[in-house]
PDB file of C-alpha atoms in Angstrom:
ATOM      1  CA  UNK A   1      47.087  42.779  -7.682  1.00 48.00           C
ATOM      2  CA  UNK A   2      48.113  42.939  -4.046  1.00 48.00           C
ATOM      3  CA  UNK A   3      51.738  43.252  -3.110  1.00 50.00           C
ATOM      4  CA  UNK A   4      53.190  40.582  -0.816  1.00 43.00           C
ATOM      5  CA  UNK A   5      55.319  41.877   2.033  1.00 45.00           C
ATOM      6  CA  UNK A   6      58.766  40.264   2.298  1.00 45.00           C
ATOM      7  CA  UNK A   7      58.228  39.136   5.896  1.00 47.00           C
ATOM      8  CA  UNK A   8      55.184  37.096   4.905  1.00 47.00           C
ATOM      9  CA  UNK A   9      56.857  35.141   2.069  1.00 45.00           C
ATOM     10  CA  UNK A  10      57.963  31.590   2.701  1.00 46.00           C
ATOM     11  CA  UNK A  11      61.400  31.462   4.301  1.00 46.00           C
ATOM     12  CA  UNK A  12      61.320  35.093   5.410  1.00 52.00           C
ATOM     13  CA  UNK A  13      58.989  34.784   8.406  1.00 70.00           C
ATOM     14  CA  UNK A  14      59.959  35.760  11.910  1.00 81.00           C
ATOM     15  CA  UNK A  15      61.616  33.163  14.084  1.00 89.00           C
ATOM     16  CA  UNK A  16      59.829  31.950  17.186  1.00 90.00           C
ATOM     17  CA  UNK A  17      62.113  34.098  19.295  1.00 92.00           C
ATOM     18  CA  UNK A  18      61.381  37.126  17.096  1.00 93.00           C
ATOM     19  CA  UNK A  19      57.649  36.569  17.406  1.00 94.00           C
ATOM     20  CA  UNK A  20      57.918  36.161  21.174  1.00 94.00           C
ATOM     21  CA  UNK A  21      59.937  39.356  21.485  1.00 94.00           C
ATOM     22  CA  UNK A  22      57.383  41.205  19.355  1.00 95.00           C
ATOM     23  CA  UNK A  23      54.602  40.100  21.699  1.00 95.00           C
ATOM     24  CA  UNK A  24      56.657  41.028  24.760  1.00 95.00           C
ATOM     25  CA  UNK A  25      57.465  44.447  23.314  1.00 95.00           C
ATOM     26  CA  UNK A  26      53.747  45.240  23.108  1.00 95.00           C
ATOM     27  CA  UNK A  27      52.913  44.167  26.693  1.00 94.00           C
ATOM     28  CA  UNK A  28      53.880  41.673  29.361  1.00 95.00           C
ATOM     29  CA  UNK A  29      52.855  38.097  28.560  1.00 96.00           C
ATOM     30  CA  UNK A  30      52.940  35.017  30.745  1.00 95.00           C
ATOM     31  CA  UNK A  31      54.706  31.891  29.565  1.00 95.00           C
ATOM     32  CA  UNK A  32      51.360  30.152  29.054  1.00 95.00           C
ATOM     33  CA  UNK A  33      50.092  33.003  26.853  1.00 95.00           C
ATOM     34  CA  UNK A  34      53.220  32.910  24.716  1.00 95.00           C
ATOM     35  CA  UNK A  35      52.961  29.122  24.376  1.00 95.00           C
ATOM     36  CA  UNK A  36      49.367  29.424  23.202  1.00 95.00           C
ATOM     37  CA  UNK A  37      50.154  32.190  20.706  1.00 94.00           C
ATOM     38  CA  UNK A  38      53.367  30.693  19.335  1.00 94.00           C
ATOM     39  CA  UNK A  39      52.394  26.997  19.197  1.00 94.00           C
ATOM     40  CA  UNK A  40      51.118  27.210  15.587  1.00 92.00           C
ATOM     41  CA  UNK A  41      54.507  28.609  14.494  1.00 91.00           C
ATOM     42  CA  UNK A  42      56.632  25.887  16.082  1.00 90.00           C
ATOM     43  CA  UNK A  43      58.535  24.013  13.375  1.00 89.00           C
ATOM     44  CA  UNK A  44      60.090  21.193  15.414  1.00 88.00           C
ATOM     45  CA  UNK A  45      58.922  19.636  18.690  1.00 90.00           C
ATOM     46  CA  UNK A  46      60.622  21.199  21.687  1.00 91.00           C
ATOM     47  CA  UNK A  47      61.714  24.329  19.812  1.00 92.00           C
ATOM     48  CA  UNK A  48      59.114  26.517  21.510  1.00 94.00           C
ATOM     49  CA  UNK A  49      60.002  25.288  25.002  1.00 94.00           C
ATOM     50  CA  UNK A  50      63.673  25.985  24.328  1.00 95.00           C
ATOM     51  CA  UNK A  51      62.969  29.547  23.162  1.00 94.00           C
ATOM     52  CA  UNK A  52      60.707  30.255  26.145  1.00 95.00           C
ATOM     53  CA  UNK A  53      63.254  28.796  28.568  1.00 95.00           C
ATOM     54  CA  UNK A  54      65.911  31.099  27.127  1.00 95.00           C
ATOM     55  CA  UNK A  55      63.651  34.151  27.370  1.00 95.00           C
ATOM     56  CA  UNK A  56      62.709  33.273  30.923  1.00 94.00           C
ATOM     57  CA  UNK A  57      66.363  32.785  31.884  1.00 95.00           C
ATOM     58  CA  UNK A  58      67.111  36.267  30.528  1.00 95.00           C
ATOM     59  CA  UNK A  59      64.138  37.646  32.511  1.00 94.00           C
ATOM     60  CA  UNK A  60      62.138  38.655  29.454  1.00 95.00           C
ATOM     61  CA  UNK A  61      59.246  36.585  30.815  1.00 95.00           C
ATOM     62  CA  UNK A  62      58.350  37.432  34.404  1.00 94.00           C
ATOM     63  CA  UNK A  63      55.257  36.318  36.279  1.00 93.00           C
ATOM     64  CA  UNK A  64      55.618  39.187  38.752  1.00 93.00           C
ATOM     65  CA  UNK A  65      55.684  41.789  35.958  1.00 95.00           C
ATOM     66  CA  UNK A  66      52.602  40.263  34.341  1.00 96.00           C
ATOM     67  CA  UNK A  67      50.715  40.494  37.646  1.00 95.00           C
ATOM     68  CA  UNK A  68      51.854  44.071  38.198  1.00 95.00           C
ATOM     69  CA  UNK A  69      50.932  45.045  34.642  1.00 95.00           C
ATOM     70  CA  UNK A  70      47.418  43.619  34.881  1.00 95.00           C
ATOM     71  CA  UNK A  71      46.819  45.282  38.253  1.00 95.00           C
ATOM     72  CA  UNK A  72      48.050  48.648  36.975  1.00 94.00           C
ATOM     73  CA  UNK A  73      45.854  48.439  33.872  1.00 94.00           C
ATOM     74  CA  UNK A  74      42.709  47.048  35.477  1.00 94.00           C
ATOM     75  CA  UNK A  75      42.488  48.085  39.148  1.00 93.00           C
ATOM     76  CA  UNK A  76      40.983  51.500  38.418  1.00 93.00           C
ATOM     77  CA  UNK A  77      38.086  49.904  36.510  1.00 95.00           C
ATOM     78  CA  UNK A  78      37.506  46.442  37.974  1.00 96.00           C
ATOM     79  CA  UNK A  79      37.105  44.598  41.248  1.00 95.00           C
ATOM     80  CA  UNK A  80      39.339  41.922  42.704  1.00 94.00           C
ATOM     81  CA  UNK A  81      37.321  38.950  41.456  1.00 94.00           C
ATOM     82  CA  UNK A  82      37.396  40.147  37.838  1.00 95.00           C
ATOM     83  CA  UNK A  83      41.147  40.775  38.026  1.00 96.00           C
ATOM     84  CA  UNK A  84      41.630  37.358  39.653  1.00 95.00           C
ATOM     85  CA  UNK A  85      39.761  35.736  36.768  1.00 95.00           C
ATOM     86  CA  UNK A  86      41.944  37.536  34.227  1.00 95.00           C
ATOM     87  CA  UNK A  87      45.159  36.545  36.001  1.00 95.00           C
ATOM     88  CA  UNK A  88      44.084  32.908  36.195  1.00 95.00           C
ATOM     89  CA  UNK A  89      43.277  32.927  32.475  1.00 95.00           C
ATOM     90  CA  UNK A  90      46.815  34.098  31.781  1.00 94.00           C
ATOM     91  CA  UNK A  91      48.106  30.863  33.291  1.00 94.00           C
ATOM     92  CA  UNK A  92      49.786  32.427  36.305  1.00 93.00           C
ATOM     93  CA  UNK A  93      50.515  30.507  39.492  1.00 91.00           C
ATOM     94  CA  UNK A  94      47.838  30.321  42.157  1.00 92.00           C
ATOM     95  CA  UNK A  95      50.132  31.821  44.802  1.00 94.00           C
ATOM     96  CA  UNK A  96      50.949  34.901  42.697  1.00 93.00           C
ATOM     97  CA  UNK A  97      47.257  35.400  41.915  1.00 94.00           C
ATOM     98  CA  UNK A  98      46.270  35.050  45.575  1.00 94.00           C
ATOM     99  CA  UNK A  99      48.906  37.606  46.618  1.00 94.00           C
ATOM    100  CA  UNK A 100      47.678  40.048  43.977  1.00 93.00           C
ATOM    101  CA  UNK A 101      44.034  39.650  45.007  1.00 93.00           C
ATOM    102  CA  UNK A 102      44.916  40.149  48.672  1.00 93.00           C
ATOM    103  CA  UNK A 103      46.731  43.376  47.827  1.00 92.00           C
ATOM    104  CA  UNK A 104      43.626  44.621  45.987  1.00 91.00           C
ATOM    105  CA  UNK A 105      41.192  43.828  48.805  1.00 90.00           C
ATOM    106  CA  UNK A 106      42.358  46.786  50.911  1.00 89.00           C
ATOM    107  CA  UNK A 107      41.347  49.353  48.305  1.00 92.00           C
ATOM    108  CA  UNK A 108      38.255  47.564  47.000  1.00 94.00           C
ATOM    109  CA  UNK A 109      35.706  49.868  48.669  1.00 95.00           C
ATOM    110  CA  UNK A 110      37.416  53.080  47.545  1.00 95.00           C
ATOM    111  CA  UNK A 111      37.786  51.825  43.973  1.00 95.00           C
ATOM    112  CA  UNK A 112      34.128  50.734  43.859  1.00 96.00           C
ATOM    113  CA  UNK A 113      33.004  54.124  45.159  1.00 95.00           C
ATOM    114  CA  UNK A 114      35.084  55.914  42.538  1.00 95.00           C
ATOM    115  CA  UNK A 115      33.664  53.799  39.731  1.00 95.00           C
ATOM    116  CA  UNK A 116      30.128  54.250  41.069  1.00 95.00           C
ATOM    117  CA  UNK A 117      30.558  58.065  41.213  1.00 94.00           C
ATOM    118  CA  UNK A 118      31.841  58.215  37.631  1.00 94.00           C
ATOM    119  CA  UNK A 119      28.957  56.112  36.318  1.00 94.00           C
ATOM    120  CA  UNK A 120      25.970  57.351  38.313  1.00 93.00           C
ATOM    121  CA  UNK A 121      24.793  60.866  39.151  1.00 87.00           C
ATOM    122  CA  UNK A 122      23.657  59.933  42.630  1.00 88.00           C
ATOM    123  CA  UNK A 123      21.665  57.480  44.693  1.00 90.00           C
ATOM    124  CA  UNK A 124      18.964  55.559  42.892  1.00 89.00           C
ATOM    125  CA  UNK A 125      15.414  56.813  43.534  1.00 90.00           C
ATOM    126  CA  UNK A 126      13.899  53.327  43.729  1.00 92.00           C
ATOM    127  CA  UNK A 127      14.677  49.635  44.159  1.00 93.00           C
ATOM    128  CA  UNK A 128      14.985  49.056  40.404  1.00 95.00           C
ATOM    129  CA  UNK A 129      17.615  51.776  40.156  1.00 94.00           C
ATOM    130  CA  UNK A 130      19.550  50.338  43.096  1.00 94.00           C
ATOM    131  CA  UNK A 131      19.417  46.896  41.481  1.00 95.00           C
ATOM    132  CA  UNK A 132      20.807  48.364  38.264  1.00 96.00           C
ATOM    133  CA  UNK A 133      23.674  49.996  40.161  1.00 95.00           C
ATOM    134  CA  UNK A 134      24.372  46.763  42.006  1.00 96.00           C
ATOM    135  CA  UNK A 135      24.416  44.729  38.783  1.00 97.00           C
ATOM    136  CA  UNK A 136      26.831  47.234  37.259  1.00 97.00           C
ATOM    137  CA  UNK A 137      29.274  46.903  40.148  1.00 97.00           C
ATOM    138  CA  UNK A 138      28.881  43.111  40.217  1.00 97.00           C
ATOM    139  CA  UNK A 139      29.711  42.927  36.507  1.00 97.00           C
ATOM    140  CA  UNK A 140      32.855  44.914  37.257  1.00 96.00           C
ATOM    141  CA  UNK A 141      33.954  42.195  39.678  1.00 95.00           C
ATOM    142  CA  UNK A 142      33.204  43.695  43.065  1.00 96.00           C
ATOM    143  CA  UNK A 143      31.984  41.535  45.938  1.00 94.00           C
ATOM    144  CA  UNK A 144      28.518  41.654  47.452  1.00 94.00           C
ATOM    145  CA  UNK A 145      29.645  43.283  50.704  1.00 95.00           C
ATOM    146  CA  UNK A 146      31.401  46.110  48.900  1.00 95.00           C
ATOM    147  CA  UNK A 147      28.491  46.626  46.513  1.00 96.00           C
ATOM    148  CA  UNK A 148      25.961  46.893  49.348  1.00 95.00           C
ATOM    149  CA  UNK A 149      28.170  49.351  51.220  1.00 94.00           C
ATOM    150  CA  UNK A 150      28.651  51.562  48.161  1.00 94.00           C
ATOM    151  CA  UNK A 151      24.966  51.652  47.211  1.00 92.00           C
ATOM    152  CA  UNK A 152      23.653  52.073  50.775  1.00 88.00           C
ATOM    153  CA  UNK A 153      26.218  54.791  51.605  1.00 85.00           C
ATOM    154  CA  UNK A 154      25.052  56.606  48.502  1.00 66.00           C
ATOM    155  CA  UNK A 155      21.488  56.428  49.797  1.00 64.00           C
ATOM    156  CA  UNK A 156      22.536  57.774  53.210  1.00 67.00           C
ATOM    157  CA  UNK A 157      24.547  60.700  51.771  1.00 59.00           C
TER     158      UNK A 157
END
């Protein structure tokens, strides 16, 4: 017979605010993410919006911190377009996403070269190998210009 934990019994569950704070303690979440995750736990209409408004007023929910967190976690492994896609899926504003992508564009070539060096031993010996390297970088979210520069510089070196 399995033992039931007290927090999972009826009447002893976490409040919406408690659940939201638990999510925010793990990592930064956007308001849209929290709405999506907490919607099934809303007991009365408008309760969730009230809790999220309070958390946002106290600066527990911050769009700028979400953007910064995603960039810090992902920039070393992914290109600007992949990070842009992730930020848009988090429900962040278009202006904040555009600013973040613009800040990443300056280091795109260096980041792509670093990722390429870690993955591949050297320049590809043939066209099929170059295509494989290009597909790898494209899947990581790097643009065509950057990919061509990384792969052709590898061939020249």
